[in-house]
Coordinates of C-alpha atoms in Angstrom, one line a residue:
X1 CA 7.2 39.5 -3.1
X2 CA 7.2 36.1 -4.3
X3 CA 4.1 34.1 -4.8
X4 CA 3.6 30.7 -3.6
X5 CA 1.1 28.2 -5.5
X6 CA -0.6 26.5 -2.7
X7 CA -2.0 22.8 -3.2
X8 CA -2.6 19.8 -0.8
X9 CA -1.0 17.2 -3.3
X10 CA 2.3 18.1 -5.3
X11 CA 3.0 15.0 -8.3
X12 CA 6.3 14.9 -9.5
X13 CA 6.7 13.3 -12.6
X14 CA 3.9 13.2 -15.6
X15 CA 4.2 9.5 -17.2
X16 CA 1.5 6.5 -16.4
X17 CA 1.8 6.4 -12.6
X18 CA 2.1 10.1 -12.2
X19 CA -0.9 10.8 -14.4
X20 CA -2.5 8.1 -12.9
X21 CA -2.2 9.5 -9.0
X22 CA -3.6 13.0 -10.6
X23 CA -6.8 11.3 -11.5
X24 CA -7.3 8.8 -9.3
X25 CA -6.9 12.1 -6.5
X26 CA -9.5 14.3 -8.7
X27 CA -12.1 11.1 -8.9
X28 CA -11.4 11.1 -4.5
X29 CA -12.2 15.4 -5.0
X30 CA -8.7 15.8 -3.9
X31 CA -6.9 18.7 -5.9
X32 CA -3.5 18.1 -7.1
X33 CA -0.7 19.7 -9.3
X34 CA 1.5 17.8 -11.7
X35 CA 4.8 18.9 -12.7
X36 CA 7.4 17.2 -15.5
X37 CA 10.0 18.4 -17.1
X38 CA 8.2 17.6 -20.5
X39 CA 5.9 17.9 -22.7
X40 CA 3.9 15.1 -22.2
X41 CA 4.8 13.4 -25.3
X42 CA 7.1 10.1 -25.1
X43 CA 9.3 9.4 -28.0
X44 CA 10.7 5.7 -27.0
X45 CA 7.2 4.1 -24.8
X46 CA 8.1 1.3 -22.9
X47 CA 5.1 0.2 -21.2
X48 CA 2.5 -2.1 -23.6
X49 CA 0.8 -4.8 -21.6
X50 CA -2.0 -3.0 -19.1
X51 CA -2.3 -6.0 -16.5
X52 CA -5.8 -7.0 -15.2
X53 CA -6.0 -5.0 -11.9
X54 CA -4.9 -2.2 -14.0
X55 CA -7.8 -2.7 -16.2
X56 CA -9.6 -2.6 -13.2
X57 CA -8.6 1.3 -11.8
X58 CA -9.7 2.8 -15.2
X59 CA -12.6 0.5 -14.9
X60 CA -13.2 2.5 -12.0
X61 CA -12.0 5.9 -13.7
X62 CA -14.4 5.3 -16.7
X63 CA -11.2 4.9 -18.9
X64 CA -11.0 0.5 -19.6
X65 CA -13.2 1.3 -22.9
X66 CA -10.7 4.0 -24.2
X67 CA -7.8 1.9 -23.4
X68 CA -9.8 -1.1 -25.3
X69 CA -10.4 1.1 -28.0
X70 CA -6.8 2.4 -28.1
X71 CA -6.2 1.5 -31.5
X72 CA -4.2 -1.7 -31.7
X73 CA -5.1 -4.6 -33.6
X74 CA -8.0 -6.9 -31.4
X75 CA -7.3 -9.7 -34.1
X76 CA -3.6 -9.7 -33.6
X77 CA -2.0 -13.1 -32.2
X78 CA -0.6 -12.4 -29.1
X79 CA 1.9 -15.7 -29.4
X80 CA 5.2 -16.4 -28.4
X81 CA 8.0 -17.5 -30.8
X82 CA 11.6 -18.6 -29.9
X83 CA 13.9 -18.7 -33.0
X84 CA 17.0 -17.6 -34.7
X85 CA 15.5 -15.1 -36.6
X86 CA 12.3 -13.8 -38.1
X87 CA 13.5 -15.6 -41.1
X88 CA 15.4 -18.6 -39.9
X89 CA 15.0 -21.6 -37.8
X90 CA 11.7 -22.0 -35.6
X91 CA 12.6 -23.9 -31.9
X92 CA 9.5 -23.6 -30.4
X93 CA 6.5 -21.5 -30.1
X94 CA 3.7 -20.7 -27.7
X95 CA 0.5 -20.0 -29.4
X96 CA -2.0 -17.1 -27.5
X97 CA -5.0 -15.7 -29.4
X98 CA -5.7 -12.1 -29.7
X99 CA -7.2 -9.7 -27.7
X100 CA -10.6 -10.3 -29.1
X101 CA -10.3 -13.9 -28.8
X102 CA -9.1 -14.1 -25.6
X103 CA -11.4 -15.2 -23.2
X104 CA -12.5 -12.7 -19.9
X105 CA -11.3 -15.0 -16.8
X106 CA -14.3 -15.5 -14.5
X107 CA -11.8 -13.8 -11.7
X108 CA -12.2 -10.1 -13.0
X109 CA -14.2 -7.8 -15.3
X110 CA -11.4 -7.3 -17.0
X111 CA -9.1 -9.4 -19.0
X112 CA -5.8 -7.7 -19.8
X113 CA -5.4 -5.1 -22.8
X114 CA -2.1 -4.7 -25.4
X115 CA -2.0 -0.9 -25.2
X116 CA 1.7 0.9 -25.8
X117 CA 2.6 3.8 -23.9
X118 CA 2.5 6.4 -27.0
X119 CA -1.6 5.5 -26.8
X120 CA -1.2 5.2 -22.8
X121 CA 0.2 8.3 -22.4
X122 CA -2.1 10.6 -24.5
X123 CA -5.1 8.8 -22.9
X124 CA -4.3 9.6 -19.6
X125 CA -2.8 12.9 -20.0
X126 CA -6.4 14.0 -21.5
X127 CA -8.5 12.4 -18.8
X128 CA -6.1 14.4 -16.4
X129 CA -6.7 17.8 -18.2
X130 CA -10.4 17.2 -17.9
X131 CA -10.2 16.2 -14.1
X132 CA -11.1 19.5 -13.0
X133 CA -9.6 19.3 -9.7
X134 CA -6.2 18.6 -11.1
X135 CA -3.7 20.8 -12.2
X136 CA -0.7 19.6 -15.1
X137 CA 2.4 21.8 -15.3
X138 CA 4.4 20.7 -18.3
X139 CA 7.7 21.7 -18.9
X140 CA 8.2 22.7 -15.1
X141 CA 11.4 20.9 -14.2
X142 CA 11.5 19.9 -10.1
X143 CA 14.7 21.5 -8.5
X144 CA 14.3 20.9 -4.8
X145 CA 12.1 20.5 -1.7
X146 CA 11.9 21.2 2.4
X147 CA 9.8 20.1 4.4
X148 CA 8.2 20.4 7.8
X149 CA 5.8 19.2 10.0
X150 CA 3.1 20.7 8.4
X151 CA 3.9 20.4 4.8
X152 CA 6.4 20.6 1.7
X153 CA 7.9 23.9 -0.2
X154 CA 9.0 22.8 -3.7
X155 CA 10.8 24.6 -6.2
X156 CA 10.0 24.2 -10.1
X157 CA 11.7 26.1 -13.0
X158 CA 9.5 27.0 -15.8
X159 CA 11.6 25.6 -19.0
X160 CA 10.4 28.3 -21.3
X161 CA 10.7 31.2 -19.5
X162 CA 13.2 30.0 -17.0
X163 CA 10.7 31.7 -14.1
X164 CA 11.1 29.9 -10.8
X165 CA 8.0 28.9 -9.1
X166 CA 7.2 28.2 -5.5
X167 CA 4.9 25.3 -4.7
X168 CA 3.2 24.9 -0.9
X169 CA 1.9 21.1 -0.7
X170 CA 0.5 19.0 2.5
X171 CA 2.1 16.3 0.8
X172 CA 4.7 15.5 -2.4
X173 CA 4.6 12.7 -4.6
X174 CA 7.8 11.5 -6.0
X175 CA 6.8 9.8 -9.5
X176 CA 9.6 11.0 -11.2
X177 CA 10.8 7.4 -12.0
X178 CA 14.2 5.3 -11.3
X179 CA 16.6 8.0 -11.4
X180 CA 14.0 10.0 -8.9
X181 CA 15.8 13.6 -7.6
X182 CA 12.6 13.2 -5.0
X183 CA 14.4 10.3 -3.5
X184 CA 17.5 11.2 -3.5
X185 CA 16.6 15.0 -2.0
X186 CA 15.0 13.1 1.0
X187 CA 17.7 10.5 1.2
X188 CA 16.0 7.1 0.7
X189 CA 18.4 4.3 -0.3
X190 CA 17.7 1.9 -3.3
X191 CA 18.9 -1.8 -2.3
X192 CA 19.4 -4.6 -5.2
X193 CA 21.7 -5.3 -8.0
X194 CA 22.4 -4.9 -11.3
X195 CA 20.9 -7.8 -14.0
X196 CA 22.5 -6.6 -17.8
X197 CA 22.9 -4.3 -20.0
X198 CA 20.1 -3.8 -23.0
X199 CA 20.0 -1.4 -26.2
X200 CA 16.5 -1.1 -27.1
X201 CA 16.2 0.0 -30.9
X202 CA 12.6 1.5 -31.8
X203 CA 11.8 0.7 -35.4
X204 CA 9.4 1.3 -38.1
X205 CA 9.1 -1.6 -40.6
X206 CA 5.5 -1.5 -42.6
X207 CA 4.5 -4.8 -43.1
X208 CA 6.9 -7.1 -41.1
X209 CA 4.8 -9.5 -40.3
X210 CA 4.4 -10.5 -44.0
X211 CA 8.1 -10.5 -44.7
X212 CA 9.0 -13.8 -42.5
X213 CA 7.6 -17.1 -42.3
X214 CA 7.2 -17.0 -37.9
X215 CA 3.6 -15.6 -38.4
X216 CA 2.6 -12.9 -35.8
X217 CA 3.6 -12.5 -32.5
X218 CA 4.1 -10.7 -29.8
X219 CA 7.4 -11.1 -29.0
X220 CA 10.2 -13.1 -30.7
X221 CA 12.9 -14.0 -29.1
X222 CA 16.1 -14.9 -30.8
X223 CA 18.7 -17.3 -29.6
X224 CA 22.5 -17.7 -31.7
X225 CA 25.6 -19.4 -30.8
X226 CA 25.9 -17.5 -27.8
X227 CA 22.7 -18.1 -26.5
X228 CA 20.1 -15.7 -26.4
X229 CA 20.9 -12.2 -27.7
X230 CA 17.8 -10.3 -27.8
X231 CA 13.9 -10.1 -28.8
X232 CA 11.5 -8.4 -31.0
X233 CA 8.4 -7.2 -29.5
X234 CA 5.1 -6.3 -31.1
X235 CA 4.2 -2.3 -30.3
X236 CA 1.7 -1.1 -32.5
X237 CA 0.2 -4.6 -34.2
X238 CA 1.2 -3.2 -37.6
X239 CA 4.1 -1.5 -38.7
X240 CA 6.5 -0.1 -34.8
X241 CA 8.5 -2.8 -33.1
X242 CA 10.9 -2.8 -30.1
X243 CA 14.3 -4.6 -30.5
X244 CA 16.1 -5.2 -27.1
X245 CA 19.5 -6.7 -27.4
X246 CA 21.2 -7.9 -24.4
X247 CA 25.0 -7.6 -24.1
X248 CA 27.5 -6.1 -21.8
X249 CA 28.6 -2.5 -21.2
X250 CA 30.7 -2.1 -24.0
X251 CA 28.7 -3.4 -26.3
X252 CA 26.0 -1.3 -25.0
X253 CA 28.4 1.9 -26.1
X254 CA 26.4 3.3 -28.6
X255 CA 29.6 4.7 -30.1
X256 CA 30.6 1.3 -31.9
X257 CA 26.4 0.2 -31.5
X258 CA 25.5 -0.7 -35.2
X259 CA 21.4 -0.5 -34.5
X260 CA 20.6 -1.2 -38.0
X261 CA 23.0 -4.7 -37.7
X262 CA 21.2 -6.1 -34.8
X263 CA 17.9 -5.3 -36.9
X264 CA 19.0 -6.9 -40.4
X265 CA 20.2 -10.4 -37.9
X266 CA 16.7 -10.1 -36.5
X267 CA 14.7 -9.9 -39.3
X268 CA 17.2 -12.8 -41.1
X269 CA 17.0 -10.8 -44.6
X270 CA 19.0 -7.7 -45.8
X271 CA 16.4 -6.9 -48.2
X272 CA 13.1 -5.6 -45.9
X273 CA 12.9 -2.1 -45.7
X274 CA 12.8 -0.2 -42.3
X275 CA 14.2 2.3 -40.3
X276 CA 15.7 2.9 -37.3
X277 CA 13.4 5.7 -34.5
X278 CA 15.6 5.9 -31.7
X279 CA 18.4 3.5 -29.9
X280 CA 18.6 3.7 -26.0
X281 CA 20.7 1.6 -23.8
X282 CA 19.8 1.2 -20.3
X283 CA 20.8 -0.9 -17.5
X284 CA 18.2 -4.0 -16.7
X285 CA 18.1 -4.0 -12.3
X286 CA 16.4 -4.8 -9.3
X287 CA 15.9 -2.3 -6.8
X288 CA 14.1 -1.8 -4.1
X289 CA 13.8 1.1 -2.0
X290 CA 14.4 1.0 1.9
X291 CA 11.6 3.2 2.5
X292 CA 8.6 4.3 0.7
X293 CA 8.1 7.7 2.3
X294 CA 10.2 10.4 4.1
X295 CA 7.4 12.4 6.9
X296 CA 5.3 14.1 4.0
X297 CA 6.9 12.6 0.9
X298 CA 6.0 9.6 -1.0
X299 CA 7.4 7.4 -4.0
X300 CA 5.2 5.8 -6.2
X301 CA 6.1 4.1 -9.0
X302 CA 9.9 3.2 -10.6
X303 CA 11.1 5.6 -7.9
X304 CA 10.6 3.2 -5.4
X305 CA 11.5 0.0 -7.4
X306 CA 13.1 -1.4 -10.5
X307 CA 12.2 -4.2 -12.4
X308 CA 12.9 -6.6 -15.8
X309 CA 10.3 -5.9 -17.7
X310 CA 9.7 -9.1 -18.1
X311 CA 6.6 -10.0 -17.8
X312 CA 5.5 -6.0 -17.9
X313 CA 5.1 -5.4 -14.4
X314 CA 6.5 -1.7 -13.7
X315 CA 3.9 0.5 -15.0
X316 CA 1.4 -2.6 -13.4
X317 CA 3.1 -2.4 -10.0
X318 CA 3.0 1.4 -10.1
X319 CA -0.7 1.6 -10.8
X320 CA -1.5 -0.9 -8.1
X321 CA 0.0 1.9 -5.4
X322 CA -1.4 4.8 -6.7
X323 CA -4.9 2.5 -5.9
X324 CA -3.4 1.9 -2.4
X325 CA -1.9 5.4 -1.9
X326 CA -4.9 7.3 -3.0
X327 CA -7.8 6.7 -0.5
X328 CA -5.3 6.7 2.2
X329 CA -4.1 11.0 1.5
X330 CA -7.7 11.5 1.0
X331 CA -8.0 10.2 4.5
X332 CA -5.2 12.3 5.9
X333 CA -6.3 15.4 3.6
X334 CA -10.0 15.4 4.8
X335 CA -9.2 14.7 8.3
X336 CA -10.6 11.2 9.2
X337 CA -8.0 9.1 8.3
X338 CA -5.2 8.4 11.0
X339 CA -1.3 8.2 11.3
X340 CA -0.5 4.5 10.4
X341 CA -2.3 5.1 7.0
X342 CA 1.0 6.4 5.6
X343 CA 3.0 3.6 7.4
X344 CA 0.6 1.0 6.0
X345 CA 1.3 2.3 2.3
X346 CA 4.7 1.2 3.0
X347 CA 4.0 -2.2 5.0
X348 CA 1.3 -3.1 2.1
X349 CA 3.2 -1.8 -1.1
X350 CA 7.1 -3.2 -0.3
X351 CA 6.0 -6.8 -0.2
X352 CA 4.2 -6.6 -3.1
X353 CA 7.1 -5.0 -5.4
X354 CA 9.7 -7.5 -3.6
X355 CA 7.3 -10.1 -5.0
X356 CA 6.8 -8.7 -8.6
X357 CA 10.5 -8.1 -8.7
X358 CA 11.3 -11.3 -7.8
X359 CA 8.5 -12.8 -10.9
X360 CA 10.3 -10.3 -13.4
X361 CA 14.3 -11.8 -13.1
X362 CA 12.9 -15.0 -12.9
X363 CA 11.1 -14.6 -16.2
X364 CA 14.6 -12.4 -17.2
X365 CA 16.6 -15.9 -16.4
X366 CA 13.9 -18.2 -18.1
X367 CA 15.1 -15.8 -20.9
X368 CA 18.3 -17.1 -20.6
X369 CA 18.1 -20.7 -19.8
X370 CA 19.8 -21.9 -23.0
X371 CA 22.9 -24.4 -22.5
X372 CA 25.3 -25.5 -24.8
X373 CA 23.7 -23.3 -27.9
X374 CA 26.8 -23.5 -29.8
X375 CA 25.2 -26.1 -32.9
X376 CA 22.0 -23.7 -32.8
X377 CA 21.9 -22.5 -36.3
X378 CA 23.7 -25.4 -37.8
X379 CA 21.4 -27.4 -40.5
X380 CA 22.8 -30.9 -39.1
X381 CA 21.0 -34.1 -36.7
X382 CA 22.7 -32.1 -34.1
X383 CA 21.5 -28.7 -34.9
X384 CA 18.0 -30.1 -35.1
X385 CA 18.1 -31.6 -31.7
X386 CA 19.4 -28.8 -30.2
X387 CA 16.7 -26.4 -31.4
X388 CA 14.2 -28.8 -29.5
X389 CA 15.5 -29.0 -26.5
X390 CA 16.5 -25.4 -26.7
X391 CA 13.0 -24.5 -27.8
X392 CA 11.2 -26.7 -25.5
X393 CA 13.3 -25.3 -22.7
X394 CA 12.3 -22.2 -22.9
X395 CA 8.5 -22.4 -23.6
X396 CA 8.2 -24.0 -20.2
X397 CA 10.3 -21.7 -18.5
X398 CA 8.9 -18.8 -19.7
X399 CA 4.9 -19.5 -19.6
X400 CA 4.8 -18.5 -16.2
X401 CA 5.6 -15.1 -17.6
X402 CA 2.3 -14.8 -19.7
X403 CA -0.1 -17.1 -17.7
X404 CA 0.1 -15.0 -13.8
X405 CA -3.2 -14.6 -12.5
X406 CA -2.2 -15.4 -9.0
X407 CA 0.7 -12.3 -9.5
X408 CA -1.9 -9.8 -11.2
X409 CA -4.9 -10.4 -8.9
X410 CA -3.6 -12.7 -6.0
X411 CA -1.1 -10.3 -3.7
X412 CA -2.6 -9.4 -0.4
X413 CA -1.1 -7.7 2.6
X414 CA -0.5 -10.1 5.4
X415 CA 0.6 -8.0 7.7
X416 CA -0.9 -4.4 7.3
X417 CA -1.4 -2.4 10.4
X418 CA -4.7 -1.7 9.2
X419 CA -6.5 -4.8 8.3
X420 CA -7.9 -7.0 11.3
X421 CA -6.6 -10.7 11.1
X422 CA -9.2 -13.6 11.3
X423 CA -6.0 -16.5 12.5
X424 CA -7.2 -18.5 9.1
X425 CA -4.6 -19.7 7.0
X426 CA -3.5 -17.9 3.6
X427 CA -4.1 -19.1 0.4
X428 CA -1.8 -20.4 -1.6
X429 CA 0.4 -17.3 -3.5
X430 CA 1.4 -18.7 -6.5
X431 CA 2.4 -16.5 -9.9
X432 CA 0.0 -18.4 -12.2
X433 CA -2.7 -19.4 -10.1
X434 CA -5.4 -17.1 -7.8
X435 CA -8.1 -18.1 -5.7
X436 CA -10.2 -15.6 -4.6
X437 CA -10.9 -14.7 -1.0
X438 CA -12.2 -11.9 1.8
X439 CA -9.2 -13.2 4.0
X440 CA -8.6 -9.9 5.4
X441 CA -5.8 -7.9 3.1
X442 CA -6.8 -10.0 0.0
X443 CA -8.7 -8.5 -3.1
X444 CA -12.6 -8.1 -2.6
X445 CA -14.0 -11.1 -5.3
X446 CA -15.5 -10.1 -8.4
X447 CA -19.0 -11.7 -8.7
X448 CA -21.2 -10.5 -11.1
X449 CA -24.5 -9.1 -9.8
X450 CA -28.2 -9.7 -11.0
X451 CA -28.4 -6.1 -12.5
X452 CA -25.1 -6.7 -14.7
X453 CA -22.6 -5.0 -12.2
X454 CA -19.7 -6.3 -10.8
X455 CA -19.1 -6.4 -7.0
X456 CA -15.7 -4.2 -7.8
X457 CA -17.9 -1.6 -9.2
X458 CA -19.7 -1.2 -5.4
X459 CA -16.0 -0.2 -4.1
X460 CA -13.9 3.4 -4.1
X461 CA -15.6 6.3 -2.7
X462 CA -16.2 4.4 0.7
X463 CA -16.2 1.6 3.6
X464 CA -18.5 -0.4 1.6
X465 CA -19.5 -3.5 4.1
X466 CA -20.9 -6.6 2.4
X467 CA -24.2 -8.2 4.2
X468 CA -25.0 -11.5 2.8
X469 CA -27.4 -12.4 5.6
X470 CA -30.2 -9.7 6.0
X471 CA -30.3 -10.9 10.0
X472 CA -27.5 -9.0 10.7
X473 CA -29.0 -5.7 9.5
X474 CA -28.3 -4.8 13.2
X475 CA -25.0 -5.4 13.1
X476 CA -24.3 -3.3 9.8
X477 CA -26.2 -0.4 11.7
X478 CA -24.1 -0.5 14.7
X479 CA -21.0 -0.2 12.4
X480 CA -22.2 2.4 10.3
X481 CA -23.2 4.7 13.3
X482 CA -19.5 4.3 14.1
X483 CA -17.9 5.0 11.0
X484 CA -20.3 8.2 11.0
X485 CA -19.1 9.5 14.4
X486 CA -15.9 9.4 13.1
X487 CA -16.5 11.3 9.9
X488 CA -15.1 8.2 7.7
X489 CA -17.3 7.3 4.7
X490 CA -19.2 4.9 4.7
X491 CA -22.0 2.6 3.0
X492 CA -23.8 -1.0 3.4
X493 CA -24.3 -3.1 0.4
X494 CA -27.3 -5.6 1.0
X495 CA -27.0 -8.7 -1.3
X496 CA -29.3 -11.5 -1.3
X497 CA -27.4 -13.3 -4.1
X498 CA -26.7 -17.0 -3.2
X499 CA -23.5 -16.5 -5.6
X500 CA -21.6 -13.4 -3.5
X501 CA -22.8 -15.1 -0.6
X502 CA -20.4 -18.3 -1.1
X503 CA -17.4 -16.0 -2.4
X504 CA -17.9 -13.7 0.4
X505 CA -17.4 -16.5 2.5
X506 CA -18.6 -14.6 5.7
X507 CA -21.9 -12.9 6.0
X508 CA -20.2 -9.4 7.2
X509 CA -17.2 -8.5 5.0
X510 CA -15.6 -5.2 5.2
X511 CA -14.4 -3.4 2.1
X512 CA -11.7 -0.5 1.9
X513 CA -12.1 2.0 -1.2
X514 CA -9.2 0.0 -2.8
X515 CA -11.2 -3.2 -3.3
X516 CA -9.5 -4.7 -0.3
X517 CA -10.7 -6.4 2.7
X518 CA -10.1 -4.8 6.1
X519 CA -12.4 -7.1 8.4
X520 CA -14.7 -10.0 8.3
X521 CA -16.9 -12.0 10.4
X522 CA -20.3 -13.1 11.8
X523 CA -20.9 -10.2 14.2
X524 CA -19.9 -6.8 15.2
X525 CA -18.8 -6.5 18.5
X526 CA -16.2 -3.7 19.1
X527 CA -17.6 -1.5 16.5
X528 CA -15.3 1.7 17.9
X529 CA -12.2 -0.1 17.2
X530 CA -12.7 -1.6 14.3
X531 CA -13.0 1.6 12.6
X532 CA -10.1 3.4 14.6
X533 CA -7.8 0.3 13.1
X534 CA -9.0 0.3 9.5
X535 CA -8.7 4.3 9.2
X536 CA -5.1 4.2 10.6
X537 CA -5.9 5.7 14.3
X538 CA -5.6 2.2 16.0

């Protein structure tokens, strides 16, 4: 007879985002088994920049230091350099200190960290193996699913043995990435278009950065006769680097692809040593997907959107819906959270990736905002003053890319169907600037409290409301007694601290375990149906 593996979370998929829903569902006490097709080693990472609200959930996991301490560089100069090659004419450059320079904004408790995915990946994948309540099958490939109303049957294929196993889940994660078999088996569509074609050539080159005269960086990007061609970007601060040439499909064929060519034009010498780790083209797009769930199964991640990574937003995007998505099955899993919490994963979380795909192309046109190159490399009056403008150009189109506070911590969720409008306006939302606010959907502030916490380490396990005026004790009461009937958790967080007080805005702000706000205001008054809206039974 054969055996079924019962589970109430199945995770499809074991890189950053899948990793990340395993332990952000182990930290809720929710058990959960991951299955990929590998090892759990990545030979060609992708991900490097880990964006503030990223920073954030392994704040919250106890993982930010590891990350910190992930082994790249802290006095590496995180600058921007447009040129013709490593070793040929500068146009412009954009100077950013390194990570230990760089200040903390007073927004977060966590600036953002350089950390490439063959650190990422190892970190997580250990803090997943010693979440006890999770469960990592590697080298189980996913081969299909069915579902019903009361659950999902998958099938996985042991890679080793070739042994099929049966896996019984209340609900399946697809975070199995752009190409996603999870999507496609429950037939949701992907909408968008096509941007270019890319080879990205991983190479090893010990001591580059003292073998050209641009001075470190963390990304280069190169511009020739025809405009701009490709970019060099920093991976390990000392001796791995990422080439990304753009071209079309034929040149992408890897069958007339010359990597080591691109890499000698790059570098503008023929005589520094290096060699060549691995040469993958892939196709730059943006996609969307119509929906984000099919009854019990749910994309998270790049199998529910594409994106440039310009501006290093997938991975980012990804993490910010495992946040979303996990409080929300613990809900459903436990038994106090109601239907629309799975609709309002996918009214909150599709805005937000239209938005960050929308930042990404723009950042991947700013790339390409280079008319009339032609006279680029030429040593002449005419060279010269095309190389400024050129330069200039692109600096100030492409800042926006590495100064976007208002895209890392300032997207909200206007119109969730579980967060109760107050009829004030929005704030502005802008890609480089964030102001903080409790308008209902936005990000909780971060203030930092007398006792040297911030007010984001208060949120995650519960309904945390925020009293700022102890006169309303009453009113917190009344609301906790109905959070309590309703089995929801729950907790009231007294602060007499003149400095949450004025970012709180109101004295009764209402948190959810994501860090963002559900309700605010200056009384309680339907108590009962505040908490059947913000646990999804409204």
């Amino acid at each position: 007879m054969e055996t079924v593996i019962k589970t109430p979370v199945l995770i499809v998929g074991g890189g950053p985002v899948g990793l990340s829903m395993a332990i952000e569902l182990g930290w809720r006490g929710i058990e959960s088994i991951l299955v990929d097709e590998g090892d759990g080693t990545i030979e060609h990472p992708r991900t490097g920049l880990i964006a503030m609200r990223t920073m954030e959930l392994f704040r919250r996991w106890g993982l930010a230091q590891r990350v910190r301490d992930c082994g790249f560089p802290d006095d590496y100069e995180l600058s921007m350099v447009f040129c013709t090659s490593l070793n040929g004419l500068l146009l412009d450059q954009e100077k950013y200190p390194s990570m230990r320079d760089a200040p903390t904004p007073p927004e977060t408790p966590e600036k953002k960290q350089r950390c490439p995915q063959l650190w990422l990946q190892p970190i997580l994948t250990d803090a997943g193996r010693a979440e006890s309540k999770a469960k990592l099958l590697f080298k189980h490939r996913f081969e299909s699913l069915q579902q019903d109303d009361q659950g999902v049957t998958a099938v996985v294929t042991n890679v080793d043995t070739g042994e099929q196993v049966t896996i019984r889940a209340d609900y399946l994660l697809g975070c199995d990435g752009a190409t996603s078999s999870v999507r496609e088996q429950v037939g949701i569509k992907m909408e968008g278009k096509l941007l270019s074609y890319s080879v990205n050539v991983l190479i090893h080159a010990p001591d580059l950065v003292d073998q050209h005269k641009m001075g470190p960086a963390e990304r280069y990007l190169f511009v020739g006769p025809e405009g701009t061609w490709g970019n060099l970007t920093v991976v390990d601060g000392n001796e791995i680097w990422r080439l990304t040439v753009l071209g079309s499909e034929e040149k992408m064929d890897l069958k007339n692809f010359d990597p080591a060519f691109w890499v000698r034009r790059a570098i503008g010498r023929d005589d520094v040593a290096f060699k060549v780790d691995s040469t993958i083209p892939w196709r730059r797009s943006e996609m969307l997907a119509d929906h984000y769930y099919r009854g019990r199964v749910v994309l998270v991640g790049d199998s529910a959107h594409t994106m440039s990574p310009t501006g290093g937003m997938g991975m980012n995007t990804g993490a910010q819906e495992v946040l979303d998505l996990g409080w929300k099955l613990e809900g459903l899993i436990k038994g106090w959270g109601g239907p629309a919490l799975l609709r309002s994963y996918e009214e909150e979380r599709r805005p937000v990736a239209r938005r960050n795909i929308g930042f990404s192309t723009q950042n991947f046109r700013a790339w390409q905002d280079t008319p009339s190159p032609a006279a680029v490399c030429d040593l002449t009056p005419e060279g010269e003053k095309v190389r400024q403008d050129l330069g200039r150009r692109l600096r100030e189109s492409t800042r926006v890319e590495w100064e976007s506070l208002g895209l890392q911590l300032g997207h909200r969720y206007e119109d969730s169907p579980i967060c109760v409008p107050d009829g004030t306006p929005p704030t502005p939302d802008e890609y480089s600037t964030y102001i903080p606010t409790t308008r209902p959907g936005s990000r909780a502030p971060h203030v930092w409290l007398g006792d040297g916490r911030s007010t984001l380490d208060l949120f995650g396990h519960a309904f945390v409301l925020v009293c700022t005026d102890q006169r309303l004790q009453g009113d917190a009461d009344t609301l906790a007694q109905a959070f309590a009937a309703r089995k929801v958790p729950f907790q009231i967080e007294c602060i007499d601290e003149p400095s949450v007080a004025a970012a709180y805005e109101m004295p009764l702000v209402l948190v959810r375990p994501d860090g963002h706000v559900a309700w605010r205001g200056n009384q309680v008054t339907s108590p009962g149906q505040l908490v059947d809206t913000v646990r999804g039974a409204g």
